DNA sequence: TATTGTTAGTTACAAAATCAACTACTACGC
DNA sequence: GCGTAGTAGTTGATTTTGTAACTAACAATA
C-alpha cells in the first residue's frame, strides 16, 4: 500500500509565500504610499481617509457621503468622520437637501479646491516617478491588472 | 495680456484617482486579502500581524523579533505584541540568547508549524485563484513589478 | 394616519495601530 | 572600572478604526 495519498511535499514547497499576491500587493502599496502620505499629512494635517474624500470631491464635484463611500469603497462611518474633520477645517461645506432632509450635499470650499489641486499635482508627479521604473506598456498592464484585482469595473 | 500663465485646466484634468498607483495598489491589496483574512481569523483566531509573523517564521526558520520586523516591515511594537499572542497560544517559543541577553530567538512549535503549513496551502490555492485572471507571463511580470515597488531586493 | 420597512448619516464602545517613554542589557571611550 | 551611548524588546497613553446600535427622515401600505 502507498503510505501517502496526499500531494508530495516537494509540490508543496515550491510555493513561496514571498510571492503570495496579497502579501506583495500589501508591501508594494505600503511602500509606494509612504512618501505621498507625508505630503498630505505634513502639509495639510490630513489622514488617508480625508485625502481620499477630498480627491473624490475634487474629481466628481458635489457629492453625498453615500456616493463617496460607494466610489471609494469606504465604510460610511469612515466617510462620516472624514467629512466631519474636513468640514471643521473648512475644506468643505455641508448643505441639507431640501427634498430629502436625510441627505447632505458636500462641496469643497475654495480652500478645499486649492488643497485638492495642490495634492493632485503632487500625486501626478509622484505617479510618474513610480512609473519610471517600467516601460509604459508595463505600467498600463500593471494598472489594468490592479483594477481587475481590486474589482474595479 | 494672457490672463492665465499656469497650465491650462485641460492638462490638469487628465489625472484620474482610479489610476493613481498608490490608490490602485491599496484597493487591490485590500480586496485581494479579504477572503484569505477570514481563514486565519476564523480558523486560528489570528490577527494580520500574527499571521505575518507566523509566515515569516515558517519561511525563514528561527528568527529574532528584530529580524521579523525588518523583513516584514512591521514596527517593533507590532511584532512584540504579535509574538506575545503567538507565544500565549503556544504557536512559538522564545529563548534568550546566551551571548547577548537582550535578544530572543523565536521558534515555531509543532502546532505553529502545522498552522503554518495549513495556511500556506490555503494561500497557495488562493494565489492560484487570483492568478487565474491572467496569463502566466502577466502574473510573473506583475510579481516582479510589485517586488520592485515594494523595494524587495 | 398608524405601522412597518428602509435609508442617510451619527454616535458609542471595543479592538487595534501609533508614538513615546521605559527597562534591561551591551559596547565603546577613557 | 565608570560614564555615555546605543540596541532589543516591552509597556502605556493617545489616536484611529471597526462593529453595532442608534436617530431622524422618507416611503409604502393598509
mmCIF file of N, CA, C and O (backbone and C1' of nucleotides) in Angstrom, chain C, chain D:
data_model
loop_
_atom_site.group_PDB
_atom_site.id
_atom_site.type_symbol
_atom_site.label_atom_id
_atom_site.label_comp_id
_atom_site.label_asym_id
_atom_site.label_seq_id
_atom_site.Cartn_x
_atom_site.Cartn_y
_atom_site.Cartn_z
ATOM 1 P P DT C 1 -53.848 62.316 9.227
ATOM 2 O "O5'" DT C 1 -54.152 62.019 10.782
ATOM 3 C "C5'" DT C 1 -55.053 60.898 11.114
ATOM 4 C "C4'" DT C 1 -54.247 59.626 11.258
ATOM 5 C "C3'" DT C 1 -52.775 59.867 11.591
ATOM 6 O "O3'" DT C 1 -52.290 58.941 12.570
ATOM 7 C "C1'" DT C 1 -52.936 58.422 9.779
ATOM 8 P P DA C 2 -52.818 58.625 13.907
ATOM 9 O "O5'" DA C 2 -52.085 57.219 13.930
ATOM 10 C "C5'" DA C 2 -52.472 56.188 14.780
ATOM 11 C "C4'" DA C 2 -52.040 54.877 14.118
ATOM 12 C "C3'" DA C 2 -50.669 54.387 14.586
ATOM 13 O "O3'" DA C 2 -50.847 53.051 15.020
ATOM 14 C "C1'" DA C 2 -50.771 54.408 12.209
ATOM 15 P P DT C 3 -49.713 52.053 15.247
ATOM 16 O "O5'" DT C 3 -49.425 51.565 13.763
ATOM 17 C "C5'" DT C 3 -50.169 50.476 13.217
ATOM 18 C "C4'" DT C 3 -49.234 49.667 12.345
ATOM 19 C "C3'" DT C 3 -47.899 49.328 13.017
ATOM 20 O "O3'" DT C 3 -47.546 48.000 12.637
ATOM 21 C "C1'" DT C 3 -47.480 50.535 11.045
ATOM 22 P P DT C 4 -46.383 47.214 13.359
ATOM 23 O "O5'" DT C 4 -45.510 46.712 12.121
ATOM 24 C "C5'" DT C 4 -46.092 46.570 10.822
ATOM 25 C "C4'" DT C 4 -45.064 46.871 9.760
ATOM 26 C "C3'" DT C 4 -43.623 46.537 10.158
ATOM 27 O "O3'" DT C 4 -43.103 45.576 9.257
ATOM 28 C "C1'" DT C 4 -43.733 48.672 9.141
ATOM 29 P P DG C 5 -41.568 45.049 9.396
ATOM 30 O "O5'" DG C 5 -40.864 45.857 8.221
ATOM 31 C "C5'" DG C 5 -41.504 45.958 6.943
ATOM 32 C "C4'" DG C 5 -40.657 46.800 6.004
ATOM 33 C "C3'" DG C 5 -39.154 46.543 6.141
ATOM 34 O "O3'" DG C 5 -38.584 46.480 4.839
ATOM 35 C "C1'" DG C 5 -39.606 48.852 6.481
ATOM 36 P P DT C 6 -37.029 46.101 4.662
ATOM 37 O "O5'" DT C 6 -36.410 47.504 4.218
ATOM 38 C "C5'" DT C 6 -37.123 48.306 3.278
ATOM 39 C "C4'" DT C 6 -36.422 49.644 3.109
ATOM 40 C "C3'" DT C 6 -34.895 49.571 3.196
ATOM 41 O "O3'" DT C 6 -34.355 50.168 2.034
ATOM 42 C "C1'" DT C 6 -35.735 51.297 4.581
ATOM 43 P P DT C 7 -32.771 50.213 1.734
ATOM 44 O "O5'" DT C 7 -32.416 51.743 2.013
ATOM 45 C "C5'" DT C 7 -33.160 52.778 1.381
ATOM 46 C "C4'" DT C 7 -32.692 54.112 1.936
ATOM 47 C "C3'" DT C 7 -31.169 54.205 2.048
ATOM 48 O "O3'" DT C 7 -30.751 55.419 1.435
ATOM 49 C "C1'" DT C 7 -32.194 54.790 4.089
ATOM 50 P P DA C 8 -29.216 55.789 1.363
ATOM 51 O "O5'" DA C 8 -29.119 56.977 2.423
ATOM 52 C "C5'" DA C 8 -29.662 58.249 2.100
ATOM 53 C "C4'" DA C 8 -29.128 59.289 3.074
ATOM 54 C "C3'" DA C 8 -27.608 59.324 3.162
ATOM 55 O "O3'" DA C 8 -27.182 60.682 3.187
ATOM 56 C "C1'" DA C 8 -28.546 58.750 5.286
ATOM 57 P P DG C 9 -25.626 61.033 3.256
ATOM 58 O "O5'" DG C 9 -25.368 60.987 4.820
ATOM 59 C "C5'" DG C 9 -26.038 61.935 5.660
ATOM 60 C "C4'" DG C 9 -25.846 61.552 7.106
ATOM 61 C "C3'" DG C 9 -24.403 61.488 7.591
ATOM 62 O "O3'" DG C 9 -24.191 62.589 8.473
ATOM 63 C "C1'" DG C 9 -25.737 59.744 8.483
ATOM 64 P P DT C 10 -22.843 62.720 9.364
ATOM 65 O "O5'" DT C 10 -23.273 62.049 10.749
ATOM 66 C "C5'" DT C 10 -24.400 62.587 11.433
ATOM 67 C "C4'" DT C 10 -24.533 61.936 12.799
ATOM 68 C "C3'" DT C 10 -23.304 62.046 13.696
ATOM 69 O "O3'" DT C 10 -23.761 62.546 14.939
ATOM 70 C "C1'" DT C 10 -24.029 59.795 13.568
ATOM 71 P P DT C 11 -22.717 62.913 16.090
ATOM 72 O "O5'" DT C 11 -22.782 61.632 17.051
ATOM 73 C "C5'" DT C 11 -24.044 61.189 17.511
ATOM 74 C "C4'" DT C 11 -23.872 59.916 18.327
ATOM 75 C "C3'" DT C 11 -22.691 59.919 19.297
ATOM 76 O "O3'" DT C 11 -23.152 59.304 20.492
ATOM 77 C "C1'" DT C 11 -22.575 58.028 17.922
ATOM 78 P P DA C 12 -22.385 59.531 21.876
ATOM 79 O "O5'" DA C 12 -22.160 58.032 22.361
ATOM 80 C "C5'" DA C 12 -23.206 57.068 22.198
ATOM 81 C "C4'" DA C 12 -22.659 55.676 22.475
ATOM 82 C "C3'" DA C 12 -21.503 55.634 23.464
ATOM 83 O "O3'" DA C 12 -21.622 54.418 24.197
ATOM 84 C "C1'" DA C 12 -20.789 54.723 21.418
ATOM 85 P P DC C 13 -20.816 54.246 25.571
ATOM 86 O "O5'" DC C 13 -20.035 52.876 25.338
ATOM 87 C "C5'" DC C 13 -20.692 51.798 24.666
ATOM 88 C "C4'" DC C 13 -19.671 50.864 24.052
ATOM 89 C "C3'" DC C 13 -18.394 50.699 24.877
ATOM 90 O "O3'" DC C 13 -18.043 49.329 24.856
ATOM 91 C "C1'" DC C 13 -17.841 51.266 22.695
ATOM 92 P P DA C 14 -16.915 48.736 25.821
ATOM 93 O "O5'" DA C 14 -16.164 47.729 24.846
ATOM 94 C "C5'" DA C 14 -16.922 46.934 23.919
ATOM 95 C "C4'" DA C 14 -16.024 46.517 22.782
ATOM 96 C "C3'" DA C 14 -14.654 45.986 23.209
ATOM 97 O "O3'" DA C 14 -14.319 44.860 22.418
ATOM 98 C "C1'" DA C 14 -14.373 47.821 21.756
ATOM 99 P P DA C 15 -12.954 44.077 22.673
ATOM 100 O "O5'" DA C 15 -12.114 44.376 21.360
ATOM 101 C "C5'" DA C 15 -12.666 44.106 20.072
ATOM 102 C "C4'" DA C 15 -11.697 44.589 19.019
ATOM 103 C "C3'" DA C 15 -10.266 44.073 19.200
ATOM 104 O "O3'" DA C 15 -9.824 43.596 17.941
ATOM 105 C "C1'" DA C 15 -10.293 46.457 19.082
ATOM 106 P P DA C 16 -8.347 43.021 17.817
ATOM 107 O "O5'" DA C 16 -7.541 44.280 17.269
ATOM 108 C "C5'" DA C 16 -7.975 44.923 16.073
ATOM 109 C "C4'" DA C 16 -7.090 46.109 15.793
ATOM 110 C "C3'" DA C 16 -5.583 45.805 15.840
ATOM 111 O "O3'" DA C 16 -5.080 46.029 14.542
ATOM 112 C "C1'" DA C 16 -6.128 47.825 17.006
ATOM 113 P P DA C 17 -3.522 46.137 14.262
ATOM 114 O "O5'" DA C 17 -3.263 47.711 14.374
ATOM 115 C "C5'" DA C 17 -3.803 48.548 13.359
ATOM 116 C "C4'" DA C 17 -3.246 49.947 13.484
ATOM 117 C "C3'" DA C 17 -1.726 50.060 13.342
ATOM 118 O "O3'" DA C 17 -1.465 51.238 12.592
ATOM 119 C "C1'" DA C 17 -2.407 50.954 15.414
ATOM 120 P P DT C 18 0.054 51.629 12.262
ATOM 121 O "O5'" DT C 18 0.354 52.751 13.356
ATOM 122 C "C5'" DT C 18 -0.467 53.915 13.383
ATOM 123 C "C4'" DT C 18 0.048 54.870 14.442
ATOM 124 C "C3'" DT C 18 1.566 55.090 14.400
ATOM 125 O "O3'" DT C 18 1.764 56.495 14.298
ATOM 126 C "C1'" DT C 18 0.819 54.602 16.602
ATOM 127 P P DC C 19 3.189 57.095 14.044
ATOM 128 O "O5'" DC C 19 3.641 57.504 15.521
ATOM 129 C "C5'" DC C 19 2.779 58.339 16.300
ATOM 130 C "C4'" DC C 19 3.411 58.601 17.655
ATOM 131 C "C3'" DC C 19 4.931 58.699 17.617
ATOM 132 O "O3'" DC C 19 5.322 59.855 18.345
ATOM 133 C "C1'" DC C 19 4.241 57.064 19.199
ATOM 134 P P DA C 20 6.903 60.196 18.564
ATOM 135 O "O5'" DA C 20 7.003 60.303 20.155
ATOM 136 C "C5'" DA C 20 5.812 60.386 20.924
ATOM 137 C "C4'" DA C 20 6.099 60.025 22.366
ATOM 138 C "C3'" DA C 20 7.542 60.240 22.798
ATOM 139 O "O3'" DA C 20 7.541 60.757 24.121
ATOM 140 C "C1'" DA C 20 6.961 57.974 23.103
ATOM 141 P P DA C 21 8.890 61.154 24.854
ATOM 142 O "O5'" DA C 21 8.983 60.080 26.033
ATOM 143 C "C5'" DA C 21 7.859 59.939 26.905
ATOM 144 C "C4'" DA C 21 7.961 58.626 27.642
ATOM 145 C "C3'" DA C 21 9.246 58.473 28.467
ATOM 146 O "O3'" DA C 21 8.885 58.065 29.774
ATOM 147 C "C1'" DA C 21 8.890 56.568 27.110
ATOM 148 P P DC C 22 9.938 58.053 30.954
ATOM 149 O "O5'" DC C 22 10.342 56.509 31.014
ATOM 150 C "C5'" DC C 22 9.368 55.581 31.474
ATOM 151 C "C4'" DC C 22 9.798 54.165 31.136
ATOM 152 C "C3'" DC C 22 11.119 53.730 31.755
ATOM 153 O "O3'" DC C 22 10.851 52.933 32.905
ATOM 154 C "C1'" DC C 22 10.792 52.903 29.526
ATOM 155 P P DT C 23 12.135 52.579 33.845
ATOM 156 O "O5'" DT C 23 12.511 51.103 33.400
ATOM 157 C "C5'" DT C 23 11.497 50.090 33.389
ATOM 158 C "C4'" DT C 23 12.114 48.803 32.839
ATOM 159 C "C3'" DT C 23 13.417 48.405 33.528
ATOM 160 O "O3'" DT C 23 13.337 47.032 33.874
ATOM 161 C "C1'" DT C 23 13.725 48.515 31.178
ATOM 162 P P DA C 24 14.421 46.377 34.850
ATOM 163 O "O5'" DA C 24 15.396 45.638 33.833
ATOM 164 C "C5'" DA C 24 14.863 44.687 32.916
ATOM 165 C "C4'" DA C 24 15.904 44.405 31.874
ATOM 166 C "C3'" DA C 24 17.292 44.117 32.451
ATOM 167 O "O3'" DA C 24 17.684 42.836 32.008
ATOM 168 C "C1'" DA C 24 17.419 45.646 30.652
ATOM 169 P P DC C 25 19.043 42.183 32.587
ATOM 170 O "O5'" DC C 25 20.132 42.518 31.478
ATOM 171 C "C5'" DC C 25 19.938 41.989 30.174
ATOM 172 C "C4'" DC C 25 20.698 42.828 29.183
ATOM 173 C "C3'" DC C 25 22.213 42.775 29.311
ATOM 174 O "O3'" DC C 25 22.707 41.715 28.488
ATOM 175 C "C1'" DC C 25 21.356 44.882 28.539
ATOM 176 P P DT C 26 24.287 41.453 28.443
ATOM 177 O "O5'" DT C 26 24.838 42.460 27.341
ATOM 178 C "C5'" DT C 26 24.410 42.303 25.980
ATOM 179 C "C4'" DT C 26 25.051 43.381 25.119
ATOM 180 C "C3'" DT C 26 26.587 43.338 25.078
ATOM 181 O "O3'" DT C 26 26.981 43.347 23.716
ATOM 182 C "C1'" DT C 26 25.809 45.522 25.567
ATOM 183 P P DA C 27 28.508 43.274 23.308
ATOM 184 O "O5'" DA C 27 28.889 44.802 23.064
ATOM 185 C "C5'" DA C 27 28.112 45.604 22.173
ATOM 186 C "C4'" DA C 27 28.809 46.941 21.991
ATOM 187 C "C3'" DA C 27 30.332 46.832 21.981
ATOM 188 O "O3'" DA C 27 30.827 47.758 21.024
ATOM 189 C "C1'" DA C 27 29.663 48.276 23.705
ATOM 190 P P DC C 28 32.324 47.726 20.536
ATOM 191 O "O5'" DC C 28 32.766 49.246 20.693
ATOM 192 C "C5'" DC C 28 31.839 50.291 20.388
ATOM 193 C "C4'" DC C 28 32.169 51.509 21.217
ATOM 194 C "C3'" DC C 28 33.660 51.844 21.265
ATOM 195 O "O3'" DC C 28 33.829 53.163 20.779
ATOM 196 C "C1'" DC C 28 32.697 51.941 23.418
ATOM 197 P P DG C 29 35.311 53.697 20.388
ATOM 198 O "O5'" DG C 29 35.625 54.727 21.582
ATOM 199 C "C5'" DG C 29 34.649 55.730 21.898
ATOM 200 C "C4'" DG C 29 35.106 56.470 23.147
ATOM 201 C "C3'" DG C 29 36.613 56.696 23.210
ATOM 202 O "O3'" DG C 29 36.839 58.036 23.637
ATOM 203 C "C1'" DG C 29 35.879 55.580 25.169
ATOM 204 P P DC C 30 38.282 58.674 23.536
ATOM 205 O "O5'" DC C 30 38.703 58.755 25.064
ATOM 206 C "C5'" DC C 30 37.829 59.400 26.004
ATOM 207 C "C4'" DC C 30 38.129 58.905 27.402
ATOM 208 C "C3'" DC C 30 39.605 58.977 27.782
ATOM 209 O "O3'" DC C 30 39.805 59.994 28.758
ATOM 210 C "C1'" DC C 30 38.559 56.984 28.579
ATOM 211 P P DG D 1 36.533 45.981 35.928
ATOM 212 O "O5'" DG D 1 35.524 46.828 36.819
ATOM 213 C "C5'" DG D 1 35.980 47.232 38.087
ATOM 214 C "C4'" DG D 1 36.098 48.739 38.083
ATOM 215 C "C3'" DG D 1 34.749 49.446 38.017
ATOM 216 O "O3'" DG D 1 34.805 50.568 38.893
ATOM 217 C "C1'" DG D 1 36.096 50.130 36.184
ATOM 218 P P DC D 2 33.522 51.324 39.293
ATOM 219 O "O5'" DC D 2 33.435 52.414 38.124
ATOM 220 C "C5'" DC D 2 34.248 53.588 38.191
ATOM 221 C "C4'" DC D 2 33.722 54.614 37.205
ATOM 222 C "C3'" DC D 2 32.202 54.782 37.237
ATOM 223 O "O3'" DC D 2 31.910 56.171 37.111
ATOM 224 C "C1'" DC D 2 32.884 54.139 35.058
ATOM 225 P P DG D 3 30.435 56.734 37.212
ATOM 226 O "O5'" DG D 3 30.212 57.364 35.767
ATOM 227 C "C5'" DG D 3 31.141 58.349 35.294
ATOM 228 C "C4'" DG D 3 30.900 58.579 33.823
ATOM 229 C "C3'" DG D 3 29.441 58.895 33.463
ATOM 230 O "O3'" DG D 3 29.418 59.969 32.530
ATOM 231 C "C1'" DG D 3 30.176 57.007 32.235
ATOM 232 P P DT D 4 28.060 60.701 32.137
ATOM 233 O "O5'" DT D 4 27.906 60.342 30.590
ATOM 234 C "C5'" DT D 4 29.038 60.439 29.732
ATOM 235 C "C4'" DT D 4 28.753 59.649 28.467
ATOM 236 C "C3'" DT D 4 27.324 59.847 27.937
ATOM 237 O "O3'" DT D 4 27.394 60.402 26.629
ATOM 238 C "C1'" DT D 4 27.943 57.551 27.957
ATOM 239 P P DA D 5 26.045 60.766 25.825
ATOM 240 O "O5'" DA D 5 25.976 59.558 24.781
ATOM 241 C "C5'" DA D 5 27.174 59.115 24.140
ATOM 242 C "C4'" DA D 5 26.877 57.848 23.376
ATOM 243 C "C3'" DA D 5 25.519 57.866 22.677
ATOM 244 O "O3'" DA D 5 25.689 57.366 21.361
ATOM 245 C "C1'" DA D 5 25.694 55.946 24.027
ATOM 246 P P DG D 6 24.486 57.361 20.293
ATOM 247 O "O5'" DG D 6 24.128 55.812 20.200
ATOM 248 C "C5'" DG D 6 25.150 54.892 19.825
ATOM 249 C "C4'" DG D 6 24.632 53.484 19.998
ATOM 250 C "C3'" DG D 6 23.263 53.263 19.345
ATOM 251 O "O3'" DG D 6 23.337 52.100 18.522
ATOM 252 C "C1'" DG D 6 23.231 52.548 21.591
ATOM 253 P P DT D 7 22.068 51.697 17.639
ATOM 254 O "O5'" DT D 7 21.587 50.356 18.340
ATOM 255 C "C5'" DT D 7 22.538 49.330 18.599
ATOM 256 C "C4'" DT D 7 21.816 48.201 19.306
ATOM 257 C "C3'" DT D 7 20.455 47.883 18.682
ATOM 258 O "O3'" DT D 7 20.352 46.480 18.518
ATOM 259 C "C1'" DT D 7 20.225 48.277 20.998
ATOM 260 P P DA D 8 19.052 45.828 17.870
ATOM 261 O "O5'" DA D 8 18.381 45.154 19.147
ATOM 262 C "C5'" DA D 8 18.947 43.979 19.700
ATOM 263 C "C4'" DA D 8 17.938 43.303 20.598
ATOM 264 C "C3'" DA D 8 16.587 43.044 19.933
ATOM 265 O "O3'" DA D 8 16.109 41.768 20.350
ATOM 266 C "C1'" DA D 8 16.316 44.536 21.777
ATOM 267 P P DG D 9 14.762 41.199 19.740
ATOM 268 O "O5'" DG D 9 13.706 41.759 20.786
ATOM 269 C "C5'" DG D 9 13.826 41.357 22.152
ATOM 270 C "C4'" DG D 9 12.933 42.222 23.012
ATOM 271 C "C3'" DG D 9 11.449 42.222 22.634
ATOM 272 O "O3'" DG D 9 10.748 41.512 23.640
ATOM 273 C "C1'" DG D 9 12.226 44.369 23.284
ATOM 274 P P DT D 10 9.144 41.498 23.688
ATOM 275 O "O5'" DT D 10 8.838 42.712 24.685
ATOM 276 C "C5'" DT D 10 9.403 42.666 25.986
ATOM 277 C "C4'" DT D 10 8.830 43.789 26.838
ATOM 278 C "C3'" DT D 10 7.305 43.827 26.925
ATOM 279 O "O3'" DT D 10 6.986 43.843 28.314
ATOM 280 C "C1'" DT D 10 8.152 45.964 26.338
ATOM 281 P P DT D 11 5.442 43.757 28.763
ATOM 282 O "O5'" DT D 11 5.049 45.284 29.022
ATOM 283 C "C5'" DT D 11 5.859 46.063 29.889
ATOM 284 C "C4'" DT D 11 5.343 47.503 29.885
ATOM 285 C "C3'" DT D 11 3.828 47.645 29.985
ATOM 286 O "O3'" DT D 11 3.569 48.471 31.109
ATOM 287 C "C1'" DT D 11 4.693 48.988 28.230
ATOM 288 P P DG D 12 2.087 48.800 31.570
ATOM 289 O "O5'" DG D 12 1.845 50.262 30.964
ATOM 290 C "C5'" DG D 12 2.844 51.256 31.150
ATOM 291 C "C4'" DG D 12 2.349 52.586 30.627
ATOM 292 C "C3'" DG D 12 0.846 52.805 30.748
ATOM 293 O "O3'" DG D 12 0.642 54.175 31.092
ATOM 294 C "C1'" DG D 12 1.476 52.899 28.460
ATOM 295 P P DA D 13 -0.851 54.784 31.185
ATOM 296 O "O5'" DA D 13 -0.873 55.813 29.968
ATOM 297 C "C5'" DA D 13 0.193 56.764 29.828
ATOM 298 C "C4'" DA D 13 -0.074 57.633 28.615
ATOM 299 C "C3'" DA D 13 -1.512 58.146 28.521
ATOM 300 O "O3'" DA D 13 -1.482 59.467 27.969
ATOM 301 C "C1'" DA D 13 -1.040 56.796 26.634
ATOM 302 P P DT D 14 -2.893 60.218 27.653
ATOM 303 O "O5'" DT D 14 -3.014 60.108 26.064
ATOM 304 C "C5'" DT D 14 -1.963 60.627 25.253
ATOM 305 C "C4'" DT D 14 -2.267 60.375 23.792
ATOM 306 C "C3'" DT D 14 -3.657 60.839 23.338
ATOM 307 O "O3'" DT D 14 -3.491 61.666 22.187
ATOM 308 C "C1'" DT D 14 -3.261 58.602 22.656
ATOM 309 P P DT D 15 -4.743 62.275 21.375
ATOM 310 O "O5'" DT D 15 -4.853 61.344 20.082
ATOM 311 C "C5'" DT D 15 -3.663 60.815 19.539
ATOM 312 C "C4'" DT D 15 -3.921 60.002 18.280
ATOM 313 C "C3'" DT D 15 -5.124 60.383 17.423
ATOM 314 O "O3'" DT D 15 -4.706 60.227 16.084
ATOM 315 C "C1'" DT D 15 -5.332 58.120 18.107
ATOM 316 P P DT D 16 -5.590 60.647 14.832
ATOM 317 O "O5'" DT D 16 -6.173 59.250 14.334
ATOM 318 C "C5'" DT D 16 -5.267 58.206 13.993
ATOM 319 C "C4'" DT D 16 -6.020 56.932 13.678
ATOM 320 C "C3'" DT D 16 -7.271 57.115 12.817
ATOM 321 O "O3'" DT D 16 -7.072 56.364 11.641
ATOM 322 C "C1'" DT D 16 -7.683 55.666 14.673
ATOM 323 P P DT D 17 -8.230 56.071 10.594
ATOM 324 O "O5'" DT D 17 -8.816 54.675 11.119
ATOM 325 C "C5'" DT D 17 -7.981 53.530 11.110
ATOM 326 C "C4'" DT D 17 -8.754 52.308 11.591
ATOM 327 C "C3'" DT D 17 -9.990 51.968 10.750
ATOM 328 O "O3'" DT D 17 -9.857 50.610 10.362
ATOM 329 C "C1'" DT D 17 -10.521 52.019 13.064
ATOM 330 P P DG D 18 -10.985 49.876 9.564
ATOM 331 O "O5'" DG D 18 -11.860 49.243 10.740
ATOM 332 C "C5'" DG D 18 -11.307 48.216 11.544
ATOM 333 C "C4'" DG D 18 -12.422 47.527 12.307
ATOM 334 C "C3'" DG D 18 -13.628 47.124 11.459
ATOM 335 O "O3'" DG D 18 -14.003 45.827 11.923
ATOM 336 C "C1'" DG D 18 -14.320 48.589 13.195
ATOM 337 P P DT D 19 -15.217 45.049 11.213
ATOM 338 O "O5'" DT D 19 -16.409 45.227 12.258
ATOM 339 C "C5'" DT D 19 -16.146 44.971 13.626
ATOM 340 C "C4'" DT D 19 -17.438 45.110 14.420
ATOM 341 C "C3'" DT D 19 -18.712 44.844 13.614
ATOM 342 O "O3'" DT D 19 -19.544 44.006 14.391
ATOM 343 C "C1'" DT D 19 -18.823 46.981 14.630
ATOM 344 P P DA D 20 -21.033 43.557 13.894
ATOM 345 O "O5'" DA D 20 -21.942 44.145 15.073
ATOM 346 C "C5'" DA D 20 -21.357 45.039 15.967
ATOM 347 C "C4'" DA D 20 -22.372 45.671 16.873
ATOM 348 C "C3'" DA D 20 -23.833 45.473 16.499
ATOM 349 O "O3'" DA D 20 -24.601 45.497 17.693
ATOM 350 C "C1'" DA D 20 -23.264 47.752 16.217
ATOM 351 P P DA D 21 -26.168 45.255 17.695
ATOM 352 O "O5'" DA D 21 -26.729 46.663 18.205
ATOM 353 C "C5'" DA D 21 -26.140 47.235 19.372
ATOM 354 C "C4'" DA D 21 -26.428 48.722 19.398
ATOM 355 C "C3'" DA D 21 -27.921 49.062 19.288
ATOM 356 O "O3'" DA D 21 -28.252 49.990 20.301
ATOM 357 C "C1'" DA D 21 -26.677 50.305 17.719
ATOM 358 P P DC D 22 -29.742 50.355 20.593
ATOM 359 O "O5'" DC D 22 -29.874 51.774 19.869
ATOM 360 C "C5'" DC D 22 -29.153 52.880 20.410
ATOM 361 C "C4'" DC D 22 -29.061 53.994 19.390
ATOM 362 C "C3'" DC D 22 -30.395 54.619 19.005
ATOM 363 O "O3'" DC D 22 -30.617 55.769 19.805
ATOM 364 C "C1'" DC D 22 -28.835 54.461 17.170
ATOM 365 P P DT D 23 -32.131 56.409 19.779
ATOM 366 O "O5'" DT D 23 -32.023 57.561 18.682
ATOM 367 C "C5'" DT D 23 -31.023 58.563 18.815
ATOM 368 C "C4'" DT D 23 -31.067 59.444 17.581
ATOM 369 C "C3'" DT D 23 -32.452 60.010 17.279
ATOM 370 O "O3'" DT D 23 -32.317 61.408 17.091
ATOM 371 C "C1'" DT D 23 -31.549 58.948 15.356
ATOM 372 P P DA D 24 -33.617 62.332 17.061
ATOM 373 O "O5'" DA D 24 -33.831 62.567 15.498
ATOM 374 C "C5'" DA D 24 -32.762 63.078 14.732
ATOM 375 C "C4'" DA D 24 -33.105 62.922 13.268
ATOM 376 C "C3'" DA D 24 -34.535 63.343 12.920
ATOM 377 O "O3'" DA D 24 -34.459 64.269 11.865
ATOM 378 C "C1'" DA D 24 -34.056 61.212 12.016
ATOM 379 P P DA D 25 -35.765 65.015 11.301
ATOM 380 O "O5'" DA D 25 -36.068 64.256 9.941
ATOM 381 C "C5'" DA D 25 -35.107 64.334 8.900
ATOM 382 C "C4'" DA D 25 -35.417 63.255 7.906
ATOM 383 C "C3'" DA D 25 -36.797 63.380 7.261
ATOM 384 O "O3'" DA D 25 -36.624 63.676 5.886
ATOM 385 C "C1'" DA D 25 -36.279 61.135 7.849
ATOM 386 P P DC D 26 -37.873 64.114 5.017
ATOM 387 O "O5'" DC D 26 -38.257 62.773 4.253
ATOM 388 C "C5'" DC D 26 -37.384 62.296 3.243
ATOM 389 C "C4'" DC D 26 -37.704 60.860 2.959
ATOM 390 C "C3'" DC D 26 -39.029 60.633 2.216
ATOM 391 O "O3'" DC D 26 -38.732 59.994 0.996
ATOM 392 C "C1'" DC D 26 -38.739 59.089 3.973
ATOM 393 P P DA D 27 -39.833 59.876 -0.169
ATOM 394 O "O5'" DA D 27 -39.817 58.327 -0.551
ATOM 395 C "C5'" DA D 27 -39.338 57.377 0.335
ATOM 396 C "C4'" DA D 27 -40.133 56.090 0.217
ATOM 397 C "C3'" DA D 27 -41.443 56.177 -0.547
ATOM 398 O "O3'" DA D 27 -41.635 54.932 -1.200
ATOM 399 C "C1'" DA D 27 -41.887 55.534 1.662
ATOM 400 P P DA D 28 -42.771 54.722 -2.335
ATOM 401 O "O5'" DA D 28 -43.500 53.403 -1.834
ATOM 402 C "C5'" DA D 28 -42.728 52.359 -1.238
ATOM 403 C "C4'" DA D 28 -43.658 51.486 -0.439
ATOM 404 C "C3'" DA D 28 -45.048 51.304 -1.070
ATOM 405 O "O3'" DA D 28 -45.392 49.941 -0.999
ATOM 406 C "C1'" DA D 28 -45.263 52.080 1.139
ATOM 407 P P DT D 29 -46.696 49.410 -1.815
ATOM 408 O "O5'" DT D 29 -47.475 48.569 -0.715
ATOM 409 C "C5'" DT D 29 -46.899 48.364 0.581
ATOM 410 C "C4'" DT D 29 -47.969 48.462 1.643
ATOM 411 C "C3'" DT D 29 -49.413 48.339 1.131
ATOM 412 O "O3'" DT D 29 -50.030 47.263 1.790
ATOM 413 C "C1'" DT D 29 -49.225 50.061 2.720
ATOM 414 P P DA D 30 -51.278 46.493 1.214
ATOM 415 O "O5'" DA D 30 -52.261 46.550 2.453
ATOM 416 C "C5'" DA D 30 -51.767 46.265 3.764
ATOM 417 C "C4'" DA D 30 -52.495 47.140 4.764
ATOM 418 C "C3'" DA D 30 -54.018 47.079 4.627
ATOM 419 O "O3'" DA D 30 -54.589 46.599 5.822
ATOM 420 C "C1'" DA D 30 -53.255 49.314 4.865
#
